[in-house]
Coordinates of C-alpha atoms and ligand atoms in Angstrom, one line a residue:
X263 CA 0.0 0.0 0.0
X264 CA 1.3 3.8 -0.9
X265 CA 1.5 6.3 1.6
X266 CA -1.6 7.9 0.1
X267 CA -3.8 5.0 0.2
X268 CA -2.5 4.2 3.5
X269 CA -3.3 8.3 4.8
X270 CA -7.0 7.9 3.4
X271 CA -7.5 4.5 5.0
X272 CA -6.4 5.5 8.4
X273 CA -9.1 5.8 11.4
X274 CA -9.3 9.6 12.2
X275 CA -11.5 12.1 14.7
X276 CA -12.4 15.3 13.0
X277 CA -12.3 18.3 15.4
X278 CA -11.4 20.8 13.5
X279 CA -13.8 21.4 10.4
X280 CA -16.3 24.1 9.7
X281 CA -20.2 23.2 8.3
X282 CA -20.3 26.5 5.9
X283 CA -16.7 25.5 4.8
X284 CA -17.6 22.3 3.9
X285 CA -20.1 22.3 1.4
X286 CA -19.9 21.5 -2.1
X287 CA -20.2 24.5 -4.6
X288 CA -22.5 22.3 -6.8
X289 CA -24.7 22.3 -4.0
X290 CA -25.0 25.7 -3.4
X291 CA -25.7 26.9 -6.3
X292 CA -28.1 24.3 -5.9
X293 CA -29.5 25.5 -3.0
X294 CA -29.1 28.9 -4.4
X295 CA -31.7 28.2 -7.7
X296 CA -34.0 26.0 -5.3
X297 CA -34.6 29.2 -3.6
X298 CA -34.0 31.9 -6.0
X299 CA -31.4 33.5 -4.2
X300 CA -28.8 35.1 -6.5
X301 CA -25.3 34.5 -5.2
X302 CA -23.3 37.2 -6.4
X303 CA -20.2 37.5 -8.2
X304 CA -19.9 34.7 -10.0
X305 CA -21.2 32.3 -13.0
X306 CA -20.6 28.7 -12.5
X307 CA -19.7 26.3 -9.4
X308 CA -16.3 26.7 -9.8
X309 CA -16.1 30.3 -9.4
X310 CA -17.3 30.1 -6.3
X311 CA -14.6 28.8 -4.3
X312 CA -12.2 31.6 -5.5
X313 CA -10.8 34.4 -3.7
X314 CA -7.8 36.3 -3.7
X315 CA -7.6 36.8 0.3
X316 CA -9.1 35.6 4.1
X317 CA -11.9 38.6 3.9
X318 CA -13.1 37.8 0.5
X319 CA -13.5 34.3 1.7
X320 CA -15.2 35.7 4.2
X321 CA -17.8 37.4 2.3
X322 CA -18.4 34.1 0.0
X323 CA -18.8 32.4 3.2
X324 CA -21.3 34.7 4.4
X325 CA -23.1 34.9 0.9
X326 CA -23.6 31.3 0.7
X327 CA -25.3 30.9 3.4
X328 CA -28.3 32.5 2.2
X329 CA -29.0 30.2 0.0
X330 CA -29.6 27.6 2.8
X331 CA -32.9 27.8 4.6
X332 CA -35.0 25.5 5.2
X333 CA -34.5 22.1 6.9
X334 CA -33.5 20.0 4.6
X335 CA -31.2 22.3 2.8
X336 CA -29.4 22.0 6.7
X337 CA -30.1 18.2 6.6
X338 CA -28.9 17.7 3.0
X339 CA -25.1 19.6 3.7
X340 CA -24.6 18.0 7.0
X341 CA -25.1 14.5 5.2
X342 CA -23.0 15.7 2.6
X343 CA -20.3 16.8 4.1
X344 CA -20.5 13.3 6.7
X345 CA -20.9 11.4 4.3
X346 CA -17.9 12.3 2.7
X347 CA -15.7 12.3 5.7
X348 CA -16.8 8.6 6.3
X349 CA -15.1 8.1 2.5
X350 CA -11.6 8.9 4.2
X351 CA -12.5 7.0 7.5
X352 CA -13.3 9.8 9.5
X353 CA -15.4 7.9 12.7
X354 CA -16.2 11.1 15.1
X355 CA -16.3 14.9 13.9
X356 CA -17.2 17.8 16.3
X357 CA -18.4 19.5 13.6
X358 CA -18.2 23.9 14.3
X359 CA -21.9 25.8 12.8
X360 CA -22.5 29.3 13.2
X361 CA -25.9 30.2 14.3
X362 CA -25.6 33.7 14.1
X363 CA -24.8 33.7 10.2
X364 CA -27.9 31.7 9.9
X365 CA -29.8 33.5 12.0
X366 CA -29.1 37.1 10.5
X367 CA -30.4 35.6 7.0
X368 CA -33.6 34.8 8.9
X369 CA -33.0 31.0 9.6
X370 CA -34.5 29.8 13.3
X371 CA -32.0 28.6 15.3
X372 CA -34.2 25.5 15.3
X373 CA -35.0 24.9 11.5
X374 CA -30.9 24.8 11.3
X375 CA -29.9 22.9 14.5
X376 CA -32.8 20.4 13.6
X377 CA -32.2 20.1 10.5
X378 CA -28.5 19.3 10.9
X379 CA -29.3 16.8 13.5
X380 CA -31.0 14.9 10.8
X381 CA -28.3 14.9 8.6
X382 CA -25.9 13.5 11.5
X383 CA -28.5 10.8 12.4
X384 CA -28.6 9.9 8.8
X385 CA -25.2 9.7 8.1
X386 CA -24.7 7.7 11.2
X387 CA -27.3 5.0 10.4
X388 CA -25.6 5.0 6.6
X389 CA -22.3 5.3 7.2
X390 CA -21.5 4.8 10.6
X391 CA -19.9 8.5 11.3
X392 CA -20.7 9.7 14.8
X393 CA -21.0 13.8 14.8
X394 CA -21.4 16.6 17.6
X395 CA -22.0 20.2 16.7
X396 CA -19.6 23.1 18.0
X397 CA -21.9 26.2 17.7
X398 CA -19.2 29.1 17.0
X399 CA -18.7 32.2 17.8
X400 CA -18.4 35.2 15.1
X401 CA -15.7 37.1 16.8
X402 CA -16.3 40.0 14.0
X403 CA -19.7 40.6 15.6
X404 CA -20.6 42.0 19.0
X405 CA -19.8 40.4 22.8
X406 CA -23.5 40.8 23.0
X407 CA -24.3 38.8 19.9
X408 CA -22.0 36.0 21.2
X409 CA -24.3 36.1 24.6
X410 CA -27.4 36.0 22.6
X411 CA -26.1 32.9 20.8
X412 CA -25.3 31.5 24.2
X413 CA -28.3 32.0 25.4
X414 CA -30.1 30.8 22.4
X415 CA -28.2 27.1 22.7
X416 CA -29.6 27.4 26.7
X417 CA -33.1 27.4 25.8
X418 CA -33.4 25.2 22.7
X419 CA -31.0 22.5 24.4
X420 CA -29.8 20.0 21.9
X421 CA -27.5 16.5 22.8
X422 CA -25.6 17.0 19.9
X423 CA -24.6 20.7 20.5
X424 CA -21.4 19.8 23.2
X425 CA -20.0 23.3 23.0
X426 CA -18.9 26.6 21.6
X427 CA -16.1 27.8 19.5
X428 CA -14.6 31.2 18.2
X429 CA -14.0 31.5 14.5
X430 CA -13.7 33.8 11.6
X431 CA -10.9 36.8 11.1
X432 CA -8.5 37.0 14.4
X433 CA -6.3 40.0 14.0
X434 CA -8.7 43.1 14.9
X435 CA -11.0 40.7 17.0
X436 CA -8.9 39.3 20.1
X437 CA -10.7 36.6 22.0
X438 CA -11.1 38.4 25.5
X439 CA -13.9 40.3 23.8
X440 CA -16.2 37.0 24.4
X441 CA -15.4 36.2 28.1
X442 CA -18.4 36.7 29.2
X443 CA -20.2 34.3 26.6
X444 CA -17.6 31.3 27.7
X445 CA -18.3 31.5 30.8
X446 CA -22.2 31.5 30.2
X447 CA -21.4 28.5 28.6
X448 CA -19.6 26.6 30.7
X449 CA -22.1 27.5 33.4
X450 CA -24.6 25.6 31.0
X451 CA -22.1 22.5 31.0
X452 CA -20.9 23.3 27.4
X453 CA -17.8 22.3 26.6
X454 CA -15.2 25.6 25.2
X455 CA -12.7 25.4 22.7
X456 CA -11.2 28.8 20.3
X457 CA -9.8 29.8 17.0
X458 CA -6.5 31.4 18.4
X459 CA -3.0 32.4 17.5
X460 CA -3.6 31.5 13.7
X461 CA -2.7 34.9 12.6
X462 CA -2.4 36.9 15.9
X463 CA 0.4 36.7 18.6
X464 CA 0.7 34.0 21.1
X465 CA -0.7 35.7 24.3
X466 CA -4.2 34.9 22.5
X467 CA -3.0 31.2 23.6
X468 CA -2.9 32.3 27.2
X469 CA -6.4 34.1 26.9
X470 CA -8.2 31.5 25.5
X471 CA -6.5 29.0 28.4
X472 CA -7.0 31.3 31.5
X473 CA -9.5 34.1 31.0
X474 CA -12.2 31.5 28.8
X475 CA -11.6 28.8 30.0
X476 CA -11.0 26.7 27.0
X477 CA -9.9 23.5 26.9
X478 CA -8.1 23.2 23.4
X479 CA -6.7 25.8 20.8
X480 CA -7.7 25.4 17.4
X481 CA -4.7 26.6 15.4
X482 CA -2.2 28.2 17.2
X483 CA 0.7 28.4 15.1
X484 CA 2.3 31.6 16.8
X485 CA 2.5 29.2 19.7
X486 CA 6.4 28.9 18.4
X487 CA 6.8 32.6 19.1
X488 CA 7.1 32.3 22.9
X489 CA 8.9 29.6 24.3
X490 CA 7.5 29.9 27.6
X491 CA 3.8 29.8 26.2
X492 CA 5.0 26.6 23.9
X493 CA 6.6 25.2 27.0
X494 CA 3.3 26.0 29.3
X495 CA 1.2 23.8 26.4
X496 CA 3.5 20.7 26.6
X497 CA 3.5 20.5 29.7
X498 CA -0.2 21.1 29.9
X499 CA -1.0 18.7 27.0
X500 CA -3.1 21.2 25.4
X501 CA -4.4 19.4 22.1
X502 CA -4.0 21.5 19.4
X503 CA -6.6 21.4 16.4
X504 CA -4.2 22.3 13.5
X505 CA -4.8 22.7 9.3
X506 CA -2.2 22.9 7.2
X507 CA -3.4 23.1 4.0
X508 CA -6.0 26.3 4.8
X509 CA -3.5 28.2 6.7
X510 CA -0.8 28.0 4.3
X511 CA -2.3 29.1 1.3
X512 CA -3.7 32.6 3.8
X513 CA -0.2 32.7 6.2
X514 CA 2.7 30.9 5.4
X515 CA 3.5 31.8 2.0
X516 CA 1.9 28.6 0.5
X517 CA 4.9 26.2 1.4
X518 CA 4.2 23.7 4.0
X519 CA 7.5 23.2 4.2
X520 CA 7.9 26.4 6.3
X521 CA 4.3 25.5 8.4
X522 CA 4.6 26.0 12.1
X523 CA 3.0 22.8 12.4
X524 CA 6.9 21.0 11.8
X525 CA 8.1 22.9 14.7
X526 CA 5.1 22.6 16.9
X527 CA 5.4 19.0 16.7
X528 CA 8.8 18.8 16.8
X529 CA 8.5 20.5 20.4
X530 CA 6.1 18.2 21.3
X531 CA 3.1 20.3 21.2
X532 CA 0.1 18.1 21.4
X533 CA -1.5 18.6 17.8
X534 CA -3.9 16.9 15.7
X535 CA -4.6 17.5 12.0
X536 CA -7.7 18.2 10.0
X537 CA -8.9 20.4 7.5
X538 CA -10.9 23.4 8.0
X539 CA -13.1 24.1 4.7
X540 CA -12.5 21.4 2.6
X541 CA -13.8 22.5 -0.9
X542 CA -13.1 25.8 0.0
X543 CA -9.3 24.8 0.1
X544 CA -9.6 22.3 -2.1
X545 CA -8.6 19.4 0.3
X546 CA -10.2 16.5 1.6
X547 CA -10.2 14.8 5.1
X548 CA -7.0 13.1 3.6
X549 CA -5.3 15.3 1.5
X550 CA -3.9 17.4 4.6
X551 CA -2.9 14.5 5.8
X552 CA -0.9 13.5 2.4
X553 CA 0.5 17.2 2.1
X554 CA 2.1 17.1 5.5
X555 CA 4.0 14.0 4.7
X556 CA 5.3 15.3 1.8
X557 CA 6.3 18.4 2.5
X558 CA 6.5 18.0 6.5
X559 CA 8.2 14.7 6.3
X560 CA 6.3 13.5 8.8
X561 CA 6.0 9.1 8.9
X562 CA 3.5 6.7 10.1
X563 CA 4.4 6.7 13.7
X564 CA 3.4 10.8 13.6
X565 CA 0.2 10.5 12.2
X566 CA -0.2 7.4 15.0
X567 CA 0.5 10.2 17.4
X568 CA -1.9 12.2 15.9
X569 CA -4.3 10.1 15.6
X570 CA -4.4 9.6 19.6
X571 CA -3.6 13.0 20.7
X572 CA -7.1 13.9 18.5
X573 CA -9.0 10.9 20.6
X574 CA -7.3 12.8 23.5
X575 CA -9.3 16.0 22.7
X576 CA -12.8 14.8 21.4
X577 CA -15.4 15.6 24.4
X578 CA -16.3 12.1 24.4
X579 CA -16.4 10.4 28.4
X580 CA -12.8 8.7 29.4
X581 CA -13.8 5.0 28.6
X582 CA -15.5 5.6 25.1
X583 CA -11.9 7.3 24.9
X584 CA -9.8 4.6 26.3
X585 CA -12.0 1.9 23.5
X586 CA -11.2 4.5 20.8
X587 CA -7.0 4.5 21.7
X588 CA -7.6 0.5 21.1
X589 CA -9.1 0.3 18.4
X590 CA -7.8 2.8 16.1
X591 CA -4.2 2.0 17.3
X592 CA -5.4 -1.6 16.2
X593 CA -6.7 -0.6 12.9
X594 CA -3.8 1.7 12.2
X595 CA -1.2 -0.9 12.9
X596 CA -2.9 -3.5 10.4
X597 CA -2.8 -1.1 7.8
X598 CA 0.7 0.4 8.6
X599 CA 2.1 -3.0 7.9
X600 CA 0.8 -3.3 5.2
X601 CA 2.7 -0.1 3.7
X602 CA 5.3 -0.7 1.2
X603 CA 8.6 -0.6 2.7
Ligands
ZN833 ZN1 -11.1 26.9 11.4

């Protein structure tokens, strides 16, 4: 077996990947005509997915979402995008939403959650993929708005909503802007995690740990600017949530090679790998994986470790954990001998 082969057939957690970032252009535009929702700036599904920088992205990100609105549009791309990741045996996925972006273009918190809650129960009975939902923070709108989504998850309580993120752009939007929303979440027994450090200086690390309490850092490649920070993780085991092939192309000059991720690991940061938006990047629940042994040079035994370090960080109870470091390790090994020498 090639390394390639061997990367896709690998067991693998998902904890770092975003709903809106994960659907399929074809599907919507095909939302978009279903509703008659003109998407603008651009002709044909592959226009879509191009942009020239982080806020144009952003805007697409934010246009597209009109197009989904009713339930089964939120059923349909949760499937999708599941089904999919069960392709590359992906088993578990927190999967991060934004109910704010759907809720400004006039979607119920309800019609989406619900809706996506069907797609996850689908794709489990087809598949076999387990999901959770992450509902994320917009840190480019208000601390108020962040409260609001809080306390929309406390009323409308879901089993598959275990917690709350921070995404979209970093820089201008530092994370201690939403304490007040984390700890109104953790107060509600949701589970925290943040975007941090991915394009902003390592002290948002130390935020994100000790003012909101979260219990992983998604990204955090300046992590390797501050060697007492770095030092602090390791020794903490913070599991980091890390995706090379989406960073690079917006931060590191578009050469993994010179990725933060080599260090990190090197250091013995406590990283997983995933990736982020997948069409929007044009990767796959593998192809992050393959890129990073290429250009990274990392071997089977460090995708092993990262393989268990993401088990580590999935809110899942200690034994379902301890069955999961069993089994996958048991799986991996089969197929790692099976690799050609
Ligand atoms: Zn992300």
């Amino acid at each position: 077996m090639d390394m390639s082969s061997f990367l896709k057939a690998i067991p693998k957690v998902s904890l770092h990947l975003h709903l809106m970032g994960s659907i399929q252009a074809a599907t919507v535009v095909d939302l978009a005509k279903k509703h008659g929702v003109s998407l603008p700036d651009f002709d044909e599904p592959e226009d879509l997915y191009d942009y020239p920088d982080i806020y144009k992205f952003l805007h697409m990100y934010d246009n597209s979402a009109l197009a989904i609105v009713d339930r089964d549009d939120f059923r349909r791309i949760a499937y999708e995008t599941l089904a999919e990741a069960a392709e590359h045996n992906v088993r578990y996925r927190e999967m991060f939403f934004n109910p704010t972006t759907h809720m400004a273009a006039g979607v119920p918190y309800e019609t989406a959650v619900d809706g996506l809650i069907d797609g996850i129960r689908d794709a489990e009975s087809d598949h076999g993929i387990v999901c959770r939902l992450i509902a994320a923070v917009n840190r480019m709108e208000t601390p108020e708005l962040a409260m609001t989504m809080v306390d929309t998850l406390v009323e409308h309580p879901r089993a598959e909503v275990i917690g709350i993120g921070m995404d979209y752009a970093e820089g201008e939007f530092p994370p201690e802007r939403f304490w007040k929303a984390y700890r109104l979440a953790k107060a509600n027994g949701l589970r925290l995690t943040a975007h941090a450090s991915e394009d902003a200086p390592p002290r948002n690390i130390e935020t994100c740990l000790d003012l909101l309490g979260c219990e992983r850092i998604d990204h955090g490649y300046h992590v390797i600017e501050s060697e007492a920070i770095m030092q602090r993780c390791v020794d903490e085991e913070v599991v980091f949530t890390c995706t090379p092939v989406s960073t690079a192309w917006v931060y590191f000059g578009d050469d993994l090679a010179n990725h933060p991720i080599k260090t990190m690991a090197a250091r013995g940061i406590k990283l997983m790998l995933d990736c982020d938006d997948p069409p929007m990047f044009k990767t796959n629940p593998s192809k992050d994986f393959i890129l990073a042994a290429e250009h990274m040079g990392f071997g089977p035994a460090d995708f092993r470790r990262f393989m268990l370090n993401g088990i580590d960080g999935c809110w899942v109870d200690d034994s379902t954990k301890a069955a999961w470091r069993t089994s996958y390790a048991a799986d991996f090994d089969a197929l790692a001998a099976q690799l050609d020498a």
